[in-house]
Short mmCIF file of C-alpha atoms in Angstrom, two decimals:
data_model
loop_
_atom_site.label_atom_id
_atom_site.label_comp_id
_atom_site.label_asym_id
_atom_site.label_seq_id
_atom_site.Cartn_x
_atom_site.Cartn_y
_atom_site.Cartn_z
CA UNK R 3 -3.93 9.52 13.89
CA UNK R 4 -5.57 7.30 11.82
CA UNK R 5 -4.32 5.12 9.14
CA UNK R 6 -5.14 5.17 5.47
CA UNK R 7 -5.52 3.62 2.59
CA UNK R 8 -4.86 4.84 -1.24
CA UNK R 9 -5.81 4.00 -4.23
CA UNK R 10 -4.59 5.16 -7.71
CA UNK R 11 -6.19 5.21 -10.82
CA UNK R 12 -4.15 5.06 -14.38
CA UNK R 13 -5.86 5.21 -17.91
CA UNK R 14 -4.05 3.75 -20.82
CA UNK R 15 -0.44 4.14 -18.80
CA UNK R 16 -1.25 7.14 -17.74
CA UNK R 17 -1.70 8.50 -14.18
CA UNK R 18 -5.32 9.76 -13.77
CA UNK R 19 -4.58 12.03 -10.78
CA UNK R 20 -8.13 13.25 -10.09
CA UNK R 21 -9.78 9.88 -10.00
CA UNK R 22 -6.62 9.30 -6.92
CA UNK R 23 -8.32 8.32 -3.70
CA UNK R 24 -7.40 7.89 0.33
CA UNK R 25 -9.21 6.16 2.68
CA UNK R 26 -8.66 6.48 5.90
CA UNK R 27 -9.23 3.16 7.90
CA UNK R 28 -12.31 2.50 9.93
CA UNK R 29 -12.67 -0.99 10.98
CA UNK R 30 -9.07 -2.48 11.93
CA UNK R 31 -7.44 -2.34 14.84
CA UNK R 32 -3.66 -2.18 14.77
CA UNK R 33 -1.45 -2.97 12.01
CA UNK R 34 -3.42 -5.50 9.60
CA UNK R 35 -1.94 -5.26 5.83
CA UNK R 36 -4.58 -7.66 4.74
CA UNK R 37 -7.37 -6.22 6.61
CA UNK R 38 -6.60 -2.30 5.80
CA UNK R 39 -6.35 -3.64 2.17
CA UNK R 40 -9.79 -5.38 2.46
CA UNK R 41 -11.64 -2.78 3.90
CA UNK R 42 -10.59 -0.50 1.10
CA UNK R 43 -11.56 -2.49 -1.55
CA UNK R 44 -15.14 -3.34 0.19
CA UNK R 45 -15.06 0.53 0.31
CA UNK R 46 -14.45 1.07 -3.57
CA UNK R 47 -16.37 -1.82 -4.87
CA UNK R 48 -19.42 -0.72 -2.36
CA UNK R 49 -19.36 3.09 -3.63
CA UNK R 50 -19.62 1.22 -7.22
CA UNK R 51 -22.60 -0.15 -6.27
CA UNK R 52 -24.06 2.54 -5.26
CA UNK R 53 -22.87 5.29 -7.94
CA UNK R 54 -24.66 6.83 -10.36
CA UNK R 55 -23.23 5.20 -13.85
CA UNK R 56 -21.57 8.39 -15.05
CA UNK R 57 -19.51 8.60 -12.19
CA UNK R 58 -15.60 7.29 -11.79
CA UNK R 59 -16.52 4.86 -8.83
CA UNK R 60 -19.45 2.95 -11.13
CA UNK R 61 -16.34 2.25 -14.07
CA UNK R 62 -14.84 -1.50 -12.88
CA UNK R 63 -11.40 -1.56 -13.54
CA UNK R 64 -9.89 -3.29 -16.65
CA UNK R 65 -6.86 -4.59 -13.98
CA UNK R 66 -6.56 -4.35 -10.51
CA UNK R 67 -2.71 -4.30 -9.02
CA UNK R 68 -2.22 -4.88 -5.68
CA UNK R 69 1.05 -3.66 -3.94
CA UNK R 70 1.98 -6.98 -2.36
CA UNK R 71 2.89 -10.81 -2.76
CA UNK R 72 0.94 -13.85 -2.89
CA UNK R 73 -0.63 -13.34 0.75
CA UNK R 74 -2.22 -9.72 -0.27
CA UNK R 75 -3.57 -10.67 -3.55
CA UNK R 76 -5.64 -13.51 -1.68
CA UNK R 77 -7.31 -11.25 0.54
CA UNK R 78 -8.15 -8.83 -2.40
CA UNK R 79 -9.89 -11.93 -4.21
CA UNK R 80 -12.00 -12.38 -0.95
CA UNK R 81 -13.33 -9.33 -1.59
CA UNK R 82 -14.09 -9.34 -5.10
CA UNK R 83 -15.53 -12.73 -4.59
CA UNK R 84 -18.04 -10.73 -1.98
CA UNK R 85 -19.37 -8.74 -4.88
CA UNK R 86 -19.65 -10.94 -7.65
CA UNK R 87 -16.11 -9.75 -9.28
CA UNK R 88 -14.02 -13.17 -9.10
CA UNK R 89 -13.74 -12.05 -12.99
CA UNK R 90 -11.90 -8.68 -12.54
CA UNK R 91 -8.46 -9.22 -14.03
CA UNK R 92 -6.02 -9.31 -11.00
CA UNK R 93 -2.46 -9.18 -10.14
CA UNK R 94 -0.24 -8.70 -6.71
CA UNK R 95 3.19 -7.04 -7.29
CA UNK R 96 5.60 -7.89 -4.72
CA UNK R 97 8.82 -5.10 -4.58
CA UNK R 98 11.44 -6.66 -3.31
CA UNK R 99 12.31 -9.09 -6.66
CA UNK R 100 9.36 -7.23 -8.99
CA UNK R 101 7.22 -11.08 -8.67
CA UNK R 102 3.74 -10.24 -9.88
CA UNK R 103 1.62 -12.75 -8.65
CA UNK R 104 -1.32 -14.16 -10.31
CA UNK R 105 -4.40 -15.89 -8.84
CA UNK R 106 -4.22 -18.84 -11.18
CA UNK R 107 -0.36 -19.60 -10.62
CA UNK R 108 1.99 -20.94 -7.40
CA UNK R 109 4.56 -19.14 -8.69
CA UNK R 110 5.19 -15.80 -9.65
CA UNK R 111 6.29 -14.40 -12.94
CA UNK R 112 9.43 -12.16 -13.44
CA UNK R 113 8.82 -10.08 -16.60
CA UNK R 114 12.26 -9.41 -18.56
CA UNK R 115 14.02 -6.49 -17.18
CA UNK R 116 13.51 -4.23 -20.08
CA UNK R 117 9.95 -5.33 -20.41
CA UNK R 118 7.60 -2.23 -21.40
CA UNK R 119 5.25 -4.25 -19.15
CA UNK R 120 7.50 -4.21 -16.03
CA UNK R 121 8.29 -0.67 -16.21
CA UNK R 122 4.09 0.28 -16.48
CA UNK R 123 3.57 -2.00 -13.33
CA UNK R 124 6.67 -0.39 -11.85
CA UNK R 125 5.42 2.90 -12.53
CA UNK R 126 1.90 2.30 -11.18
CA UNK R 127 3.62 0.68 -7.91
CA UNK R 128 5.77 3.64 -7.33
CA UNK R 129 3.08 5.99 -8.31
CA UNK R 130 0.89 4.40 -5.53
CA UNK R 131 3.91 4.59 -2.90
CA UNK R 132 4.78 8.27 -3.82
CA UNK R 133 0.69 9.81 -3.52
CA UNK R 134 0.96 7.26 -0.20
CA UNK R 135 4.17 8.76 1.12
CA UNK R 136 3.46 12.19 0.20
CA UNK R 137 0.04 12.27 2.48
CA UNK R 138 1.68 10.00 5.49
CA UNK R 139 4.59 12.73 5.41
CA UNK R 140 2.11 16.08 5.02
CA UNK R 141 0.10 14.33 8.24
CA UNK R 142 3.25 13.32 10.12
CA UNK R 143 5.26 16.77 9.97
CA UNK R 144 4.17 17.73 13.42
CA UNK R 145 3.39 14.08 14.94
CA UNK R 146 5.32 12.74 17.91
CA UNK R 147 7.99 9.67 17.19
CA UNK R 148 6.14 7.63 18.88
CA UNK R 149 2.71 8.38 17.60
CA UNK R 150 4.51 7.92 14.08
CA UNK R 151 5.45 4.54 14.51
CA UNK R 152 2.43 3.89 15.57
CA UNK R 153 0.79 4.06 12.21
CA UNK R 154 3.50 2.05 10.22
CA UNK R 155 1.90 -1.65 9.47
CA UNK R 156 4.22 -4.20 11.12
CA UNK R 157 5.51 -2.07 14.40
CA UNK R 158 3.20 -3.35 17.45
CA UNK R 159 4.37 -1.93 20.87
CA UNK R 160 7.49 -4.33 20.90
CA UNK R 161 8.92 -3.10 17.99
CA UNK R 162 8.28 0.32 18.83
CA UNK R 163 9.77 0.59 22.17
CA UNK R 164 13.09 -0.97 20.67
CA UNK R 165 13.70 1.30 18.41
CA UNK R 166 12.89 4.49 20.80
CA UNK R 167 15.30 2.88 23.07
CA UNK R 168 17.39 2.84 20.13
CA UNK R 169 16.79 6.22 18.16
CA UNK R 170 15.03 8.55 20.86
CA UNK R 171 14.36 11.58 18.46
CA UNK R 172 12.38 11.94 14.46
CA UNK R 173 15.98 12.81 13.63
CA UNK R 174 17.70 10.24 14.84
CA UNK R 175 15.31 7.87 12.63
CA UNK R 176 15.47 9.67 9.61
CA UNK R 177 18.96 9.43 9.41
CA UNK R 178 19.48 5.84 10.24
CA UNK R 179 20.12 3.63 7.34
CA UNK R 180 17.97 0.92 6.80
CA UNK R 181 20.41 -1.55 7.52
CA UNK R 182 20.83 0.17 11.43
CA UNK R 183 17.33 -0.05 11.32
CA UNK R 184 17.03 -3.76 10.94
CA UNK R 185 20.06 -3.97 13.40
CA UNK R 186 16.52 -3.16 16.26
CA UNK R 187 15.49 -6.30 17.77
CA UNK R 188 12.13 -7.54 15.78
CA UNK R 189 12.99 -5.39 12.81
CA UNK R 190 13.40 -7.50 9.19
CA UNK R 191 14.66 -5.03 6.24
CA UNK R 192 11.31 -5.21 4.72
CA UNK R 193 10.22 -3.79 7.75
CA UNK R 194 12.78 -1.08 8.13
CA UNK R 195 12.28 -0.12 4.48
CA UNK R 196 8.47 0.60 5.00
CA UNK R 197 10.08 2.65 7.77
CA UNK R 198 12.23 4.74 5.98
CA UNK R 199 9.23 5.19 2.90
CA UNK R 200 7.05 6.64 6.10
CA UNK R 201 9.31 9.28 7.22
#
């Protein structure tokens, strides 16, 4: 099965569903966050290129959010440095403390927790993660455990054969809290959160 990519596309805070896009990943081996990222973007900027300028893919986009810290934002700007973009308004927003991460800045910024801004980022994250989810799940209903884990970015064959040793049926993972699942050798609770969003 092969992994994907997804993109989603919101105009003036609100979700543009048919402009959504997948991608399903050519060029990386294994689990690579940075490169699956990359090779979507290439993807999306390249189709740009090449559009007609009617079409969705030749609009740039006024901001680009990336679902991930510091370490994913810096591989987008590689890209958008390959095509001439270093311009494009760009931010990474990291879940676990809502950090959105900006390419001229160390440090993140929190936004206020009532922020209008937060809760649009928010929204745009979780919109991403749900059209994500929704597709993983659709192509995963009749998939084998092991051919699951496979395809969830961070669980190499290590990882994988401690938690079937550990939770031998689909079942027996979906019910497992996230906290038994970063009681598996190798498994951090970022990592057994992804899990959980997968299945």
């Amino acid at each position: 099965m092969a992994a994907t990519g997804s993109m989603v596309i919101f105009v003036k805070g609100v979700p543009h569903k048919s402009d959504y896009r997948r991608f399903k990943i050519k060029s990386v081996e294994g689990a690579d966050d940075y490169a699956m990222l990359q090779e979507v973007l290439r993807r999306r900027f390249k189709r740009m290129q090449e559009s007609e300028p009617e079409s969705a893919w030749a609009i740039l986009p006024d901001l680009i959010i990336v679902d991930g810290g510091k370490g994913q934002l810096n591989a987008a700007l590689e890209v958008l440095a390959e095509y001439g973009l270093e311009e494009t308004p760009i931010v990474g927003l990291a879940k676990k403390r809502e950090e959105i991460f900006t390419p001229d800045q160390s440090e993140p910024i929190i936004l206020p927790a009532d922020s209008p801004g937060l809760f649009l980022v928010q929204r745009v994250r979780d919109e991403a993660h749900r059209f994500a989810v929704e597709y993983h799940r659709k192509v995963r209903r009749e998939a084998s455990l092991a051919s699951i884990l496979e395809e969830v970015p961070g669980i190499g064959p290590k990882r994988r054969k401690a938690l079937l040793k550990r939770f031998p049926s689909i079942e027996a993972l979906r019910q497992a809290s996230v906290e038994e699942l970063a009681s598996v050798e190798g498994i951090t609770t970022e990592l057994a959160e992804r899990l959980r969003e997968y299945l």
